[in-house]
PDB file of C-alpha atoms in Angstrom:
ATOM      1  CA  UNK A 217       4.934  19.903   0.324  1.00  0.00           C
ATOM      2  CA  UNK A 218       3.633  20.175  -3.140  1.00  0.00           C
ATOM      3  CA  UNK A 219       2.350  17.662  -5.894  1.00  0.00           C
ATOM      4  CA  UNK A 220       5.534  18.832  -8.145  1.00  0.00           C
ATOM      5  CA  UNK A 221       7.924  17.173  -5.685  1.00  0.00           C
ATOM      6  CA  UNK A 222      10.601  15.150  -6.415  1.00  0.00           C
ATOM      7  CA  UNK A 223      10.982  12.730  -3.545  1.00  0.00           C
ATOM      8  CA  UNK A 224       7.120  11.968  -4.286  1.00  0.00           C
ATOM      9  CA  UNK A 225       8.099  11.855  -8.609  1.00  0.00           C
ATOM     10  CA  UNK A 226      10.621   9.431  -7.672  1.00  0.00           C
ATOM     11  CA  UNK A 227       8.606   7.588  -5.106  1.00  0.00           C
ATOM     12  CA  UNK A 228       5.956   6.711  -7.379  1.00  0.00           C
ATOM     13  CA  UNK A 229       8.162   5.644  -9.744  1.00  0.00           C
ATOM     14  CA  UNK A 230       9.650   3.701  -7.688  1.00  0.00           C
ATOM     15  CA  UNK A 231       6.911   2.006  -6.698  1.00  0.00           C
ATOM     16  CA  UNK A 232       5.781   1.144 -10.252  1.00  0.00           C
ATOM     17  CA  UNK A 233       9.426   0.414 -10.832  1.00  0.00           C
ATOM     18  CA  UNK A 234       9.037  -2.118  -7.906  1.00  0.00           C
ATOM     19  CA  UNK A 235      12.463  -0.789  -6.722  1.00  0.00           C
ATOM     20  CA  UNK A 236      12.380  -2.005  -3.810  1.00  0.00           C
ATOM     21  CA  UNK A 237      15.699  -0.043  -2.585  1.00  0.00           C
ATOM     22  CA  UNK A 238      14.901   3.569  -4.008  1.00  0.00           C
ATOM     23  CA  UNK A 239      11.459   3.184  -1.611  1.00  0.00           C
ATOM     24  CA  UNK A 240      13.269   2.184   0.992  1.00  0.00           C
ATOM     25  CA  UNK A 241      15.859   4.221   0.544  1.00  0.00           C
ATOM     26  CA  UNK A 242      13.377   7.204   0.384  1.00  0.00           C
ATOM     27  CA  UNK A 243      11.757   6.401   3.155  1.00  0.00           C
ATOM     28  CA  UNK A 244       8.435   5.660   2.297  1.00  0.00           C
ATOM     29  CA  UNK A 245       5.323   8.037   1.289  1.00  0.00           C
ATOM     30  CA  UNK A 246       5.610  11.910   2.050  1.00  0.00           C
ATOM     31  CA  UNK A 247       2.470  12.457   4.215  1.00  0.00           C
ATOM     32  CA  UNK A 248      -0.011  13.990   3.005  1.00  0.00           C
ATOM     33  CA  UNK A 249       0.014  13.491  -1.162  1.00  0.00           C
ATOM     34  CA  UNK A 250      -3.129  14.592  -2.651  1.00  0.00           C
ATOM     35  CA  UNK A 251      -4.913  11.678  -3.497  1.00  0.00           C
ATOM     36  CA  UNK A 252      -6.000  12.963  -7.289  1.00  0.00           C
ATOM     37  CA  UNK A 253      -2.837  14.022  -8.056  1.00  0.00           C
ATOM     38  CA  UNK A 254      -1.205  10.799  -7.387  1.00  0.00           C
ATOM     39  CA  UNK A 255      -4.223   8.532  -8.780  1.00  0.00           C
ATOM     40  CA  UNK A 256      -3.961  10.696 -12.221  1.00  0.00           C
ATOM     41  CA  UNK A 257       0.249  10.549 -11.996  1.00  0.00           C
ATOM     42  CA  UNK A 258      -0.677   6.807 -11.809  1.00  0.00           C
ATOM     43  CA  UNK A 259      -2.514   6.865 -15.066  1.00  0.00           C
ATOM     44  CA  UNK A 260      -5.786   6.464 -12.736  1.00  0.00           C
ATOM     45  CA  UNK A 261      -9.243   8.500 -12.985  1.00  0.00           C
ATOM     46  CA  UNK A 262      -9.529  10.321  -9.768  1.00  0.00           C
ATOM     47  CA  UNK A 263     -13.256  10.377 -10.016  1.00  0.00           C
ATOM     48  CA  UNK A 264     -13.219   6.219  -9.358  1.00  0.00           C
ATOM     49  CA  UNK A 265     -12.938   5.634  -6.308  1.00  0.00           C
ATOM     50  CA  UNK A 266     -14.406   2.780  -3.762  1.00  0.00           C
ATOM     51  CA  UNK A 267     -15.342   2.516  -0.106  1.00  0.00           C
ATOM     52  CA  UNK A 268     -13.535   0.053   1.840  1.00  0.00           C
ATOM     53  CA  UNK A 269     -11.762  -0.575   5.037  1.00  0.00           C
ATOM     54  CA  UNK A 270      -8.435  -0.527   6.796  1.00  0.00           C
ATOM     55  CA  UNK A 271      -6.853  -1.274  10.034  1.00  0.00           C
ATOM     56  CA  UNK A 272      -7.958  -2.693  13.286  1.00  0.00           C
ATOM     57  CA  UNK A 273     -10.365  -1.921  13.848  1.00  0.00           C
ATOM     58  CA  UNK A 274     -11.641  -1.155  10.766  1.00  0.00           C
ATOM     59  CA  UNK A 275     -11.604   2.810   9.597  1.00  0.00           C
ATOM     60  CA  UNK A 276     -13.165   3.685   6.515  1.00  0.00           C
ATOM     61  CA  UNK A 277     -11.103   4.461   3.562  1.00  0.00           C
ATOM     62  CA  UNK A 278     -11.259   4.840  -0.229  1.00  0.00           C
ATOM     63  CA  UNK A 279      -9.229   3.569  -3.287  1.00  0.00           C
ATOM     64  CA  UNK A 280      -8.588   4.538  -6.705  1.00  0.00           C
ATOM     65  CA  UNK A 281      -7.402   1.916  -9.043  1.00  0.00           C
ATOM     66  CA  UNK A 282      -4.918   2.300 -11.205  1.00  0.00           C
ATOM     67  CA  UNK A 283      -3.186  -0.435 -13.578  1.00  0.00           C
ATOM     68  CA  UNK A 284       0.351   0.501 -13.783  1.00  0.00           C
ATOM     69  CA  UNK A 285       3.113  -2.723 -16.075  1.00  0.00           C
ATOM     70  CA  UNK A 286       3.768  -4.605 -13.200  1.00  0.00           C
ATOM     71  CA  UNK A 287       0.953  -5.441 -11.130  1.00  0.00           C
ATOM     72  CA  UNK A 288      -2.081  -6.726 -11.631  1.00  0.00           C
ATOM     73  CA  UNK A 289      -4.126  -3.521 -10.434  1.00  0.00           C
ATOM     74  CA  UNK A 290      -2.407  -0.825  -7.693  1.00  0.00           C
ATOM     75  CA  UNK A 291      -4.252   0.140  -5.484  1.00  0.00           C
ATOM     76  CA  UNK A 292      -3.913   4.243  -4.310  1.00  0.00           C
ATOM     77  CA  UNK A 293      -5.896   4.725  -0.713  1.00  0.00           C
ATOM     78  CA  UNK A 294      -6.729   7.594   0.710  1.00  0.00           C
ATOM     79  CA  UNK A 295      -8.265   8.812   3.785  1.00  0.00           C
ATOM     80  CA  UNK A 296      -9.784  12.711   3.403  1.00  0.00           C
ATOM     81  CA  UNK A 297      -8.037  13.473   0.067  1.00  0.00           C
ATOM     82  CA  UNK A 298      -4.580  12.298   1.528  1.00  0.00           C
ATOM     83  CA  UNK A 299      -3.348   8.872   0.510  1.00  0.00           C
ATOM     84  CA  UNK A 300      -2.144   7.377   2.469  1.00  0.00           C
ATOM     85  CA  UNK A 301      -1.036   3.377   1.327  1.00  0.00           C
ATOM     86  CA  UNK A 302      -0.483   2.235  -2.580  1.00  0.00           C
ATOM     87  CA  UNK A 303      -1.180  -1.233  -2.637  1.00  0.00           C
ATOM     88  CA  UNK A 304      -0.053  -3.345  -5.647  1.00  0.00           C
ATOM     89  CA  UNK A 305      -1.874  -7.039  -6.279  1.00  0.00           C
ATOM     90  CA  UNK A 306       0.069  -9.455  -7.783  1.00  0.00           C
ATOM     91  CA  UNK A 307       3.954  -7.547  -8.257  1.00  0.00           C
ATOM     92  CA  UNK A 308       6.231  -9.025 -10.873  1.00  0.00           C
ATOM     93  CA  UNK A 309       8.614  -9.727  -7.863  1.00  0.00           C
ATOM     94  CA  UNK A 310      11.798 -11.859  -8.067  1.00  0.00           C
ATOM     95  CA  UNK A 311      11.171 -13.886  -4.723  1.00  0.00           C
ATOM     96  CA  UNK A 312      14.124 -13.019  -3.181  1.00  0.00           C
ATOM     97  CA  UNK A 313      13.078  -9.824  -3.871  1.00  0.00           C
ATOM     98  CA  UNK A 314      12.993  -8.546   0.020  1.00  0.00           C
ATOM     99  CA  UNK A 315      15.634  -9.047   0.687  1.00  0.00           C
ATOM    100  CA  UNK A 316      17.426  -5.622   0.117  1.00  0.00           C
ATOM    101  CA  UNK A 317      15.141  -4.437   3.410  1.00  0.00           C
ATOM    102  CA  UNK A 318      16.677  -6.964   5.715  1.00  0.00           C
ATOM    103  CA  UNK A 319      14.677  -8.594   8.762  1.00  0.00           C
ATOM    104  CA  UNK A 320      11.011  -7.761   8.784  1.00  0.00           C
ATOM    105  CA  UNK A 321      10.015  -4.904  11.958  1.00  0.00           C
ATOM    106  CA  UNK A 322       6.824  -7.232  12.096  1.00  0.00           C
ATOM    107  CA  UNK A 323       5.452  -9.879  10.551  1.00  0.00           C
ATOM    108  CA  UNK A 324       1.542 -10.625  10.440  1.00  0.00           C
ATOM    109  CA  UNK A 325       1.448 -14.597  10.290  1.00  0.00           C
ATOM    110  CA  UNK A 326      -2.417 -14.740   9.564  1.00  0.00           C
ATOM    111  CA  UNK A 327      -1.587 -13.101   6.181  1.00  0.00           C
ATOM    112  CA  UNK A 328       2.091 -13.518   5.741  1.00  0.00           C
ATOM    113  CA  UNK A 329       2.506  -9.721   5.521  1.00  0.00           C
ATOM    114  CA  UNK A 330       5.508  -8.782   6.381  1.00  0.00           C
ATOM    115  CA  UNK A 331       6.057  -5.289   7.638  1.00  0.00           C
ATOM    116  CA  UNK A 332       8.831  -2.653   7.143  1.00  0.00           C
ATOM    117  CA  UNK A 333       7.017  -0.004   9.218  1.00  0.00           C
ATOM    118  CA  UNK A 334      10.107   2.502   9.398  1.00  0.00           C
ATOM    119  CA  UNK A 335      10.588   2.708   5.683  1.00  0.00           C
ATOM    120  CA  UNK A 336       7.287   2.034   4.965  1.00  0.00           C
ATOM    121  CA  UNK A 337       6.785  -0.660   3.232  1.00  0.00           C
ATOM    122  CA  UNK A 338       4.877  -4.457   3.403  1.00  0.00           C
ATOM    123  CA  UNK A 339       5.529  -7.177   1.088  1.00  0.00           C
ATOM    124  CA  UNK A 340       2.428  -9.579   1.503  1.00  0.00           C
ATOM    125  CA  UNK A 341       2.797 -13.264   0.450  1.00  0.00           C
ATOM    126  CA  UNK A 342       0.948 -16.394  -1.134  1.00  0.00           C
ATOM    127  CA  UNK A 343       2.185 -18.739   1.869  1.00  0.00           C
ATOM    128  CA  UNK A 344       5.128 -18.438   3.811  1.00  0.00           C
ATOM    129  CA  UNK A 345       8.639 -18.571   1.210  1.00  0.00           C
ATOM    130  CA  UNK A 346       5.180 -18.244  -2.021  1.00  0.00           C
ATOM    131  CA  UNK A 347       4.761 -16.151  -4.451  1.00  0.00           C
ATOM    132  CA  UNK A 348       4.520 -12.330  -3.550  1.00  0.00           C
ATOM    133  CA  UNK A 349       0.609 -10.706  -3.189  1.00  0.00           C
ATOM    134  CA  UNK A 350       0.757  -7.772  -2.868  1.00  0.00           C
ATOM    135  CA  UNK A 351       3.289  -4.734  -1.938  1.00  0.00           C
ATOM    136  CA  UNK A 352       2.323  -1.796   0.064  1.00  0.00           C
ATOM    137  CA  UNK A 353       3.455   1.137   0.729  1.00  0.00           C
ATOM    138  CA  UNK A 354       2.901   4.072   3.230  1.00  0.00           C
ATOM    139  CA  UNK A 355       4.048   7.023   5.141  1.00  0.00           C
ATOM    140  CA  UNK A 356       6.984   5.506   7.414  1.00  0.00           C
ATOM    141  CA  UNK A 357       4.816   4.239  11.237  1.00  0.00           C
ATOM    142  CA  UNK A 358       5.463   1.933  13.891  1.00  0.00           C
ATOM    143  CA  UNK A 359       4.462  -1.962  13.281  1.00  0.00           C
ATOM    144  CA  UNK A 360       1.712  -1.244  15.501  1.00  0.00           C
ATOM    145  CA  UNK A 361       0.201   1.739  14.202  1.00  0.00           C
ATOM    146  CA  UNK A 362       0.322   0.436  10.799  1.00  0.00           C
ATOM    147  CA  UNK A 363      -1.607  -2.846  12.000  1.00  0.00           C
ATOM    148  CA  UNK A 364      -4.006  -0.249  13.240  1.00  0.00           C
ATOM    149  CA  UNK A 365      -4.281   2.636  11.212  1.00  0.00           C
ATOM    150  CA  UNK A 366      -3.270   0.615   7.432  1.00  0.00           C
ATOM    151  CA  UNK A 367      -3.831  -3.755   7.753  1.00  0.00           C
ATOM    152  CA  UNK A 368      -4.989  -4.490   5.024  1.00  0.00           C
ATOM    153  CA  UNK A 369      -8.762  -6.568   5.443  1.00  0.00           C
ATOM    154  CA  UNK A 370      -9.816  -9.551   2.684  1.00  0.00           C
ATOM    155  CA  UNK A 371     -13.248  -8.813   3.306  1.00  0.00           C
ATOM    156  CA  UNK A 372     -15.506  -6.788   6.343  1.00  0.00           C
ATOM    157  CA  UNK A 373     -19.508  -6.076   5.748  1.00  0.00           C
ATOM    158  CA  UNK A 374     -20.932  -3.602   7.809  1.00  0.00           C
ATOM    159  CA  UNK A 375     -24.508  -4.847   9.061  1.00  0.00           C
ATOM    160  CA  UNK A 376     -27.673  -2.834   8.739  1.00  0.00           C
TER     161      UNK A 376
END
């Protein structure tokens, strides 16, 4: 896949527009998108990034911030310079926006996150039925692999 791939561009545009139907139709994030290209395309600085962790057990990952309209912030998560997840914080979504996705394949009750792993989408709410706090898009996977490799962590500390 090249960085000028029409599907990758359409997918990024759909994420920024918070168009869940198009994200699902496209099947989530294309694999192996270069982090620098995605961050630049979303208006961020590819030299600005933070080291953190995803998954359970936790695995090292990095994220670069971008700030498209409709989100407080959109994190471009990557490992080995390939994007693994886009995570938009406080997306401006209609309360019933998830209805276009059908029933979730998995619900992580502890963090109020619904996952549609086969189409690469996860939505987190403040509380069940409450306002959406995150929209995540990733390459299609299984619910178990999502939890193992990509699930978010609110807090994680490394101890010496």
